[in-house]
Amino acid sequence: KDNEMKKLYYKFTKKYWSILSYEHAKKHNFIVQYGIFKNLKMNHEISWGRGDIASKIYGFYENKIQQKLKDINNPILIDIGAADGFFAIGSLKSKICEFCYAFEETKKSRENLSKTAKINNVQNKLSIIGKVTKDNFFTLLPSKINFSEVTILCDIEGGEFDFFSDEILATIRYSNIIIEIHKNHNKNLEIDLLERVKKYFDVSIIIDNDKNFESVSELHALNDIDRNLICSEGRSYIGKWWHLSPK
């Protein structure tokens, strides 16, 4: 009985989170207010019902990854699993990179990506490409690309264990790579990938936990629960990335 009630409360909380988040995004006209992607205009359509929109508006969303991209500061970004383009277009808009190749398999997301690029006036610096596999990756990119000028950001919901084959890693060995590592019931997949990448790269682990409210003054008057929900990304476990830097 208790468990049933807990599940129900959790459902209500997620719904409340979504409503609260959308209200805050609307209040700021869907424009990022803080952080590295400040002034990025979000596409209204994709934001509906997306609970993480407020964390994007206030500069909290995967902010360690935003910072890492800024620190690396390579002219070319390859965004694998670009979704609605938060990182692709945020990086272009804030001039962290000069050109972005965005891979996204979902048609709806590709359409939104294109719209978001236009409202931020960066459509000429973006190439939107469909589904990528380890077999077609290099054929979908210009043959003259210099991988030492490239940062690769990858978030493909567990596909990373298959995608980063030895052959691919050898070719991109002079790039900086940020991979979101997803939980998998087969622990060996992660161990094997780590072994492969260590041949060519130094690996540092990034754990998502940097939510500092100090400078975000409009959240100071909120109650603790609302404030924490607003910066929540709605994950089912804490975010983890590997940053691979060339040896």
Short mmCIF file of N, CA, C and O in Angstrom, two decimals, residues 121-235:
data_model
loop_
_atom_site.label_atom_id
_atom_site.label_comp_id
_atom_site.label_asym_id
_atom_site.label_seq_id
_atom_site.Cartn_x
_atom_site.Cartn_y
_atom_site.Cartn_z
N ASN A 121 19.66 32.53 -35.55
CA ASN A 121 20.44 33.05 -36.67
C ASN A 121 21.80 32.37 -36.84
O ASN A 121 22.80 33.02 -37.11
N VAL A 122 21.84 31.05 -36.65
CA VAL A 122 23.10 30.31 -36.84
C VAL A 122 22.95 29.19 -37.88
O VAL A 122 23.80 28.31 -37.97
N GLN A 123 21.86 29.25 -38.67
CA GLN A 123 21.57 28.14 -39.58
C GLN A 123 22.68 27.89 -40.61
O GLN A 123 22.84 26.77 -41.09
N ASN A 124 23.47 28.93 -40.92
CA ASN A 124 24.54 28.75 -41.91
C ASN A 124 25.78 28.08 -41.32
O ASN A 124 26.72 27.76 -42.05
N LYS A 125 25.78 27.90 -40.02
CA LYS A 125 26.95 27.31 -39.36
C LYS A 125 26.66 25.89 -38.89
O LYS A 125 27.40 25.32 -38.10
N LEU A 126 25.54 25.35 -39.38
CA LEU A 126 25.06 24.07 -38.86
C LEU A 126 24.72 23.13 -40.00
O LEU A 126 24.06 23.52 -40.95
N SER A 127 25.18 21.90 -39.87
CA SER A 127 24.79 20.87 -40.82
C SER A 127 24.02 19.80 -40.05
O SER A 127 24.56 19.22 -39.10
N ILE A 128 22.76 19.58 -40.41
CA ILE A 128 21.91 18.62 -39.68
C ILE A 128 21.88 17.31 -40.46
O ILE A 128 21.54 17.28 -41.64
N ILE A 129 22.27 16.23 -39.79
CA ILE A 129 22.40 14.93 -40.44
C ILE A 129 21.57 13.91 -39.66
O ILE A 129 21.36 14.06 -38.45
N GLY A 130 21.11 12.88 -40.34
CA GLY A 130 20.25 11.88 -39.70
C GLY A 130 21.02 10.88 -38.87
O GLY A 130 22.04 11.18 -38.27
N LYS A 131 20.53 9.67 -38.85
CA LYS A 131 21.08 8.62 -37.98
C LYS A 131 22.52 8.30 -38.34
O LYS A 131 22.87 8.17 -39.50
N VAL A 132 23.32 8.15 -37.32
CA VAL A 132 24.73 7.81 -37.53
C VAL A 132 25.01 6.42 -36.95
O VAL A 132 24.45 6.04 -35.93
N THR A 133 25.82 5.67 -37.67
CA THR A 133 26.30 4.39 -37.15
C THR A 133 27.83 4.39 -37.25
O THR A 133 28.40 5.25 -37.92
N LYS A 134 28.45 3.42 -36.64
CA LYS A 134 29.92 3.39 -36.73
C LYS A 134 30.37 3.12 -38.16
O LYS A 134 31.49 3.44 -38.53
N ASP A 135 29.45 2.57 -38.98
CA ASP A 135 29.82 2.26 -40.37
C ASP A 135 29.68 3.46 -41.31
O ASP A 135 30.41 3.56 -42.28
N ASN A 136 28.72 4.38 -41.02
CA ASN A 136 28.55 5.50 -41.96
C ASN A 136 29.09 6.83 -41.44
O ASN A 136 29.06 7.84 -42.13
N PHE A 137 29.61 6.84 -40.21
CA PHE A 137 30.03 8.09 -39.56
C PHE A 137 30.95 8.94 -40.45
O PHE A 137 30.68 10.09 -40.74
N PHE A 138 32.03 8.35 -40.93
CA PHE A 138 33.00 9.14 -41.68
C PHE A 138 32.50 9.53 -43.07
O PHE A 138 32.86 10.58 -43.59
N THR A 139 31.62 8.72 -43.64
CA THR A 139 31.09 9.06 -44.97
C THR A 139 30.13 10.25 -44.90
O THR A 139 29.89 10.91 -45.90
N LEU A 140 29.57 10.53 -43.72
CA LEU A 140 28.62 11.64 -43.57
C LEU A 140 29.31 12.96 -43.24
O LEU A 140 28.66 14.00 -43.13
N LEU A 141 30.62 12.92 -43.06
CA LEU A 141 31.39 14.13 -42.74
C LEU A 141 32.28 14.48 -43.93
O LEU A 141 32.63 13.61 -44.72
N PRO A 142 32.69 15.76 -44.04
CA PRO A 142 33.60 16.13 -45.13
C PRO A 142 34.91 15.34 -45.01
O PRO A 142 35.42 15.15 -43.91
N SER A 143 35.44 14.88 -46.14
CA SER A 143 36.63 14.04 -46.10
C SER A 143 37.86 14.80 -45.60
O SER A 143 38.80 14.20 -45.09
N LYS A 144 37.82 16.13 -45.72
CA LYS A 144 39.01 16.92 -45.36
C LYS A 144 39.02 17.36 -43.89
O LYS A 144 39.87 18.14 -43.49
N ILE A 145 38.07 16.87 -43.12
CA ILE A 145 37.95 17.34 -41.74
C ILE A 145 39.22 17.04 -40.94
O ILE A 145 39.79 15.95 -41.04
N ASN A 146 39.67 18.05 -40.18
CA ASN A 146 40.87 17.88 -39.36
C ASN A 146 40.43 17.58 -37.93
O ASN A 146 40.00 18.47 -37.21
N PHE A 147 40.57 16.32 -37.53
CA PHE A 147 40.01 15.90 -36.24
C PHE A 147 40.69 16.54 -35.03
O PHE A 147 40.14 16.53 -33.94
N SER A 148 41.86 17.13 -35.22
CA SER A 148 42.49 17.80 -34.07
C SER A 148 41.79 19.13 -33.76
O SER A 148 42.01 19.72 -32.70
N GLU A 149 40.94 19.59 -34.68
CA GLU A 149 40.17 20.83 -34.44
C GLU A 149 38.73 20.53 -34.01
O GLU A 149 37.88 21.41 -33.99
N VAL A 150 38.47 19.28 -33.67
CA VAL A 150 37.09 18.83 -33.44
C VAL A 150 36.86 18.45 -31.97
O VAL A 150 37.72 17.83 -31.34
N THR A 151 35.70 18.85 -31.46
CA THR A 151 35.19 18.27 -30.22
C THR A 151 33.97 17.43 -30.59
O THR A 151 33.11 17.88 -31.35
N ILE A 152 33.93 16.22 -30.07
CA ILE A 152 32.78 15.34 -30.31
C ILE A 152 32.00 15.21 -29.00
O ILE A 152 32.57 14.87 -27.96
N LEU A 153 30.71 15.53 -29.06
CA LEU A 153 29.82 15.37 -27.91
C LEU A 153 28.85 14.26 -28.26
O LEU A 153 28.21 14.30 -29.30
N CYS A 154 28.77 13.26 -27.40
CA CYS A 154 27.94 12.09 -27.74
C CYS A 154 26.97 11.74 -26.62
O CYS A 154 27.38 11.51 -25.49
N ASP A 155 25.69 11.70 -26.97
CA ASP A 155 24.64 11.27 -26.04
C ASP A 155 23.66 10.41 -26.82
O ASP A 155 22.72 10.91 -27.42
N ILE A 156 23.93 9.11 -26.86
CA ILE A 156 23.09 8.23 -27.69
C ILE A 156 22.48 7.07 -26.90
O ILE A 156 22.35 5.95 -27.38
N GLU A 157 22.08 7.39 -25.66
CA GLU A 157 21.26 6.48 -24.83
C GLU A 157 21.77 5.04 -24.79
O GLU A 157 21.00 4.10 -24.96
N GLY A 158 23.05 4.86 -24.56
CA GLY A 158 23.59 3.51 -24.44
C GLY A 158 24.25 2.99 -25.71
O GLY A 158 24.97 1.99 -25.69
N GLY A 159 24.01 3.67 -26.83
CA GLY A 159 24.63 3.27 -28.11
C GLY A 159 26.12 3.50 -28.14
O GLY A 159 26.82 3.00 -29.03
N GLU A 160 26.62 4.26 -27.14
CA GLU A 160 28.05 4.61 -27.12
C GLU A 160 28.96 3.39 -27.04
O GLU A 160 30.07 3.38 -27.59
N PHE A 161 28.48 2.31 -26.39
CA PHE A 161 29.33 1.13 -26.20
C PHE A 161 29.62 0.43 -27.52
O PHE A 161 30.66 -0.19 -27.70
N ASP A 162 28.69 0.54 -28.44
CA ASP A 162 28.86 -0.08 -29.76
C ASP A 162 29.54 0.89 -30.74
O ASP A 162 30.38 0.49 -31.53
N PHE A 163 29.16 2.16 -30.65
CA PHE A 163 29.61 3.15 -31.65
C PHE A 163 31.13 3.35 -31.65
O PHE A 163 31.76 3.38 -32.70
N PHE A 164 31.71 3.48 -30.46
CA PHE A 164 33.14 3.81 -30.39
C PHE A 164 33.99 2.55 -30.52
O PHE A 164 34.56 2.06 -29.56
N SER A 165 34.05 2.07 -31.76
CA SER A 165 34.89 0.91 -32.06
C SER A 165 36.35 1.35 -32.09
O SER A 165 36.66 2.54 -32.14
N ASP A 166 37.24 0.40 -32.09
CA ASP A 166 38.66 0.72 -32.15
C ASP A 166 39.00 1.51 -33.41
O ASP A 166 39.78 2.46 -33.38
N GLU A 167 38.36 1.14 -34.49
CA GLU A 167 38.61 1.80 -35.78
C GLU A 167 38.22 3.28 -35.72
O GLU A 167 38.96 4.16 -36.16
N ILE A 168 37.07 3.57 -35.15
CA ILE A 168 36.62 4.95 -35.02
C ILE A 168 37.55 5.72 -34.07
O ILE A 168 37.99 6.82 -34.37
N LEU A 169 37.87 5.13 -32.94
CA LEU A 169 38.73 5.80 -31.96
C LEU A 169 40.10 6.14 -32.54
O LEU A 169 40.64 7.21 -32.29
N ALA A 170 40.63 5.22 -33.34
CA ALA A 170 41.94 5.47 -33.96
C ALA A 170 41.89 6.67 -34.89
O ALA A 170 42.83 7.47 -34.95
N THR A 171 40.78 6.82 -35.60
CA THR A 171 40.65 7.92 -36.57
C THR A 171 40.42 9.27 -35.88
O THR A 171 40.86 10.30 -36.36
N ILE A 172 39.72 9.25 -34.74
CA ILE A 172 39.40 10.51 -34.05
C ILE A 172 40.33 10.74 -32.85
O ILE A 172 40.03 11.55 -31.97
N ARG A 173 41.47 10.09 -32.84
CA ARG A 173 42.34 10.09 -31.66
C ARG A 173 42.88 11.47 -31.29
O ARG A 173 43.37 11.66 -30.17
N TYR A 174 42.82 12.43 -32.22
CA TYR A 174 43.33 13.78 -31.90
C TYR A 174 42.20 14.75 -31.55
O TYR A 174 42.43 15.94 -31.38
N SER A 175 40.98 14.23 -31.46
CA SER A 175 39.84 15.06 -31.06
C SER A 175 39.68 15.03 -29.54
O SER A 175 40.19 14.13 -28.88
N ASN A 176 38.95 16.02 -29.02
CA ASN A 176 38.45 15.93 -27.64
C ASN A 176 37.05 15.33 -27.72
O ASN A 176 36.26 15.73 -28.58
N ILE A 177 36.75 14.42 -26.84
CA ILE A 177 35.47 13.71 -26.92
C ILE A 177 34.80 13.71 -25.54
O ILE A 177 35.45 13.45 -24.53
N ILE A 178 33.52 14.05 -25.53
CA ILE A 178 32.73 13.98 -24.29
C ILE A 178 31.60 12.99 -24.54
O ILE A 178 30.76 13.21 -25.41
N ILE A 179 31.60 11.90 -23.78
CA ILE A 179 30.58 10.85 -23.97
C ILE A 179 29.73 10.73 -22.71
O ILE A 179 30.26 10.55 -21.61
N GLU A 180 28.42 10.85 -22.88
CA GLU A 180 27.55 10.54 -21.74
C GLU A 180 27.49 9.02 -21.61
O GLU A 180 27.19 8.32 -22.58
N ILE A 181 27.81 8.53 -20.42
CA ILE A 181 27.85 7.09 -20.18
C ILE A 181 26.55 6.68 -19.52
O ILE A 181 26.22 7.15 -18.42
N HIS A 182 25.79 5.83 -20.20
CA HIS A 182 24.48 5.42 -19.67
C HIS A 182 24.60 4.10 -18.92
O HIS A 182 25.45 3.27 -19.24
N LYS A 183 23.72 3.94 -17.96
CA LYS A 183 23.71 2.70 -17.17
C LYS A 183 23.37 1.52 -18.07
O LYS A 183 22.49 1.62 -18.92
N ASN A 184 24.07 0.43 -17.86
CA ASN A 184 23.78 -0.76 -18.63
C ASN A 184 23.86 -1.96 -17.71
O ASN A 184 24.75 -2.03 -16.87
N HIS A 185 22.93 -2.91 -17.87
CA HIS A 185 22.94 -4.07 -16.97
C HIS A 185 24.19 -4.92 -17.21
O HIS A 185 24.62 -5.66 -16.34
N ASN A 186 24.79 -4.77 -18.39
CA ASN A 186 26.03 -5.50 -18.67
C ASN A 186 27.24 -4.61 -18.38
O ASN A 186 27.65 -3.81 -19.19
N LYS A 187 27.80 -4.78 -17.18
CA LYS A 187 28.92 -3.95 -16.72
C LYS A 187 30.14 -4.04 -17.66
O LYS A 187 30.94 -3.11 -17.75
N ASN A 188 30.28 -5.18 -18.32
CA ASN A 188 31.46 -5.39 -19.17
C ASN A 188 31.53 -4.42 -20.33
O ASN A 188 32.62 -4.11 -20.81
N LEU A 189 30.37 -3.93 -20.80
CA LEU A 189 30.36 -3.00 -21.93
C LEU A 189 31.16 -1.74 -21.58
O LEU A 189 31.95 -1.25 -22.39
N GLU A 190 30.95 -1.24 -20.36
CA GLU A 190 31.64 -0.03 -19.92
C GLU A 190 33.13 -0.31 -19.73
O GLU A 190 33.99 0.48 -20.12
N ILE A 191 33.44 -1.46 -19.14
CA ILE A 191 34.84 -1.85 -18.90
C ILE A 191 35.58 -1.98 -20.23
O ILE A 191 36.70 -1.48 -20.40
N ASP A 192 34.92 -2.61 -21.21
CA ASP A 192 35.55 -2.81 -22.52
C ASP A 192 35.78 -1.48 -23.24
O ASP A 192 36.82 -1.27 -23.86
N LEU A 193 34.78 -0.59 -23.16
CA LEU A 193 34.92 0.71 -23.82
C LEU A 193 36.08 1.49 -23.20
O LEU A 193 36.89 2.09 -23.90
N LEU A 194 36.16 1.43 -21.87
CA LEU A 194 37.24 2.15 -21.18
C LEU A 194 38.61 1.63 -21.64
O LEU A 194 39.53 2.41 -21.88
N GLU A 195 38.70 0.33 -21.79
CA GLU A 195 39.95 -0.27 -22.26
C GLU A 195 40.31 0.23 -23.67
O GLU A 195 41.46 0.56 -23.94
N ARG A 196 39.29 0.29 -24.53
CA ARG A 196 39.54 0.76 -25.92
C ARG A 196 39.98 2.22 -25.95
O ARG A 196 40.92 2.56 -26.64
N VAL A 197 39.29 3.07 -25.18
CA VAL A 197 39.60 4.50 -25.27
C VAL A 197 40.97 4.81 -24.65
O VAL A 197 41.65 5.72 -25.09
N LYS A 198 41.37 4.04 -23.64
CA LYS A 198 42.63 4.32 -22.94
C LYS A 198 43.86 4.12 -23.83
O LYS A 198 44.93 4.61 -23.50
N LYS A 199 43.69 3.44 -24.93
CA LYS A 199 44.79 3.29 -25.89
C LYS A 199 45.21 4.64 -26.45
O LYS A 199 46.38 4.88 -26.71
N TYR A 200 44.22 5.51 -26.66
CA TYR A 200 44.47 6.76 -27.39
C TYR A 200 44.27 8.01 -26.54
O TYR A 200 44.69 9.08 -26.93
N PHE A 201 43.57 7.87 -25.43
CA PHE A 201 43.12 9.06 -24.70
C PHE A 201 43.40 8.96 -23.20
O PHE A 201 43.44 7.87 -22.64
N ASP A 202 43.54 10.14 -22.59
CA ASP A 202 43.44 10.24 -21.13
C ASP A 202 41.97 10.44 -20.82
O ASP A 202 41.28 11.21 -21.50
N VAL A 203 41.48 9.79 -19.79
CA VAL A 203 40.05 9.81 -19.49
C VAL A 203 39.82 10.48 -18.14
O VAL A 203 40.42 10.09 -17.14
N SER A 204 38.96 11.50 -18.12
CA SER A 204 38.52 12.03 -16.82
C SER A 204 37.01 11.87 -16.73
O SER A 204 36.31 11.98 -17.73
N ILE A 205 36.55 11.62 -15.51
CA ILE A 205 35.12 11.35 -15.31
C ILE A 205 34.46 12.62 -14.77
O ILE A 205 34.98 13.28 -13.88
N ILE A 206 33.33 12.96 -15.37
CA ILE A 206 32.57 14.14 -14.93
C ILE A 206 31.26 13.64 -14.33
O ILE A 206 30.52 12.91 -14.98
N ILE A 207 31.00 14.04 -13.10
CA ILE A 207 29.72 13.70 -12.46
C ILE A 207 28.92 14.99 -12.33
O ILE A 207 29.44 16.01 -11.87
N ASP A 208 27.66 14.92 -12.74
CA ASP A 208 26.81 16.12 -12.79
C ASP A 208 26.31 16.48 -11.40
O ASP A 208 25.44 15.81 -10.87
N ASN A 209 26.88 17.53 -10.81
CA ASN A 209 26.38 17.89 -9.46
C ASN A 209 26.56 19.37 -9.14
O ASN A 209 26.58 19.76 -8.00
N ASP A 210 26.72 20.19 -10.15
CA ASP A 210 27.12 21.57 -9.89
C ASP A 210 25.93 22.52 -10.02
O ASP A 210 25.72 23.12 -11.06
N LYS A 211 25.15 22.61 -8.97
CA LYS A 211 23.96 23.46 -9.02
C LYS A 211 24.06 24.55 -7.97
O LYS A 211 23.66 24.36 -6.82
N ASN A 212 24.65 25.68 -8.34
CA ASN A 212 24.87 26.76 -7.39
C ASN A 212 23.86 27.89 -7.65
O ASN A 212 23.86 28.48 -8.72
N PHE A 213 23.03 28.18 -6.63
CA PHE A 213 21.95 29.16 -6.80
C PHE A 213 22.38 30.60 -6.52
O PHE A 213 21.59 31.51 -6.65
N GLU A 214 23.62 30.78 -6.08
CA GLU A 214 24.05 32.07 -5.54
C GLU A 214 23.74 33.24 -6.48
O GLU A 214 23.16 34.24 -6.07
N SER A 215 24.09 33.09 -7.75
CA SER A 215 23.93 34.23 -8.67
C SER A 215 22.53 34.30 -9.29
O SER A 215 22.18 35.27 -9.95
N VAL A 216 21.73 33.26 -9.09
CA VAL A 216 20.40 33.23 -9.72
C VAL A 216 19.38 33.82 -8.73
O VAL A 216 18.62 33.10 -8.09
N SER A 217 19.40 35.15 -8.65
CA SER A 217 18.68 35.81 -7.55
C SER A 217 17.18 35.58 -7.58
O SER A 217 16.53 35.55 -6.54
N GLU A 218 16.60 35.41 -8.78
CA GLU A 218 15.13 35.25 -8.79
C GLU A 218 14.66 33.92 -8.21
O GLU A 218 13.48 33.73 -7.99
N LEU A 219 15.59 33.01 -7.93
CA LEU A 219 15.18 31.75 -7.31
C LEU A 219 15.30 31.81 -5.79
O LEU A 219 14.86 30.91 -5.08
N HIS A 220 15.89 32.90 -5.26
CA HIS A 220 16.14 32.97 -3.82
C HIS A 220 14.85 33.03 -3.01
O HIS A 220 14.80 32.55 -1.88
N ALA A 221 13.82 33.64 -3.56
CA ALA A 221 12.57 33.79 -2.81
C ALA A 221 11.68 32.54 -2.87
O ALA A 221 10.67 32.46 -2.17
N LEU A 222 12.05 31.58 -3.69
CA LEU A 222 11.23 30.36 -3.81
C LEU A 222 11.45 29.45 -2.62
O LEU A 222 12.51 29.48 -1.98
N ASN A 223 10.47 28.57 -2.36
CA ASN A 223 10.69 27.56 -1.32
C ASN A 223 11.69 26.52 -1.84
O ASN A 223 11.90 26.39 -3.05
N ASP A 224 12.31 25.79 -0.94
CA ASP A 224 13.37 24.85 -1.29
C ASP A 224 12.93 23.80 -2.31
O ASP A 224 13.68 23.43 -3.21
N ILE A 225 11.71 23.31 -2.15
CA ILE A 225 11.24 22.24 -3.04
C ILE A 225 11.13 22.76 -4.46
O ILE A 225 11.64 22.15 -5.41
N ASP A 226 10.49 23.92 -4.63
CA ASP A 226 10.36 24.50 -5.98
C ASP A 226 11.74 24.78 -6.58
O ASP A 226 12.00 24.50 -7.75
N ARG A 227 12.60 25.36 -5.76
CA ARG A 227 13.92 25.74 -6.28
C ARG A 227 14.70 24.51 -6.76
O ARG A 227 15.33 24.53 -7.81
N ASN A 228 14.63 23.45 -5.98
CA ASN A 228 15.35 22.24 -6.37
C ASN A 228 14.71 21.54 -7.56
O ASN A 228 15.42 20.97 -8.39
N LEU A 229 13.40 21.61 -7.65
CA LEU A 229 12.74 21.03 -8.83
C LEU A 229 13.12 21.78 -10.10
O LEU A 229 13.31 21.19 -11.15
N ILE A 230 13.24 23.10 -9.98
CA ILE A 230 13.56 23.91 -11.15
C ILE A 230 14.92 23.56 -11.74
O ILE A 230 15.11 23.60 -12.95
N CYS A 231 15.87 23.21 -10.87
CA CYS A 231 17.18 22.88 -11.44
C CYS A 231 17.31 21.39 -11.72
O CYS A 231 18.33 20.92 -12.22
N SER A 232 16.25 20.63 -11.45
CA SER A 232 16.28 19.19 -11.70
C SER A 232 16.23 18.89 -13.20
O SER A 232 15.51 19.54 -13.95
N GLU A 233 16.99 17.90 -13.61
CA GLU A 233 16.98 17.47 -15.01
C GLU A 233 16.12 16.22 -15.19
O GLU A 233 16.03 15.66 -16.28
N GLY A 234 15.51 15.76 -14.09
CA GLY A 234 14.58 14.64 -14.17
C GLY A 234 15.23 13.30 -14.48
O GLY A 234 14.60 12.41 -15.04
N ARG A 235 16.49 13.15 -14.12
CA ARG A 235 17.19 11.90 -14.43
C ARG A 235 16.78 10.77 -13.50
O ARG A 235 16.41 11.01 -12.35
#
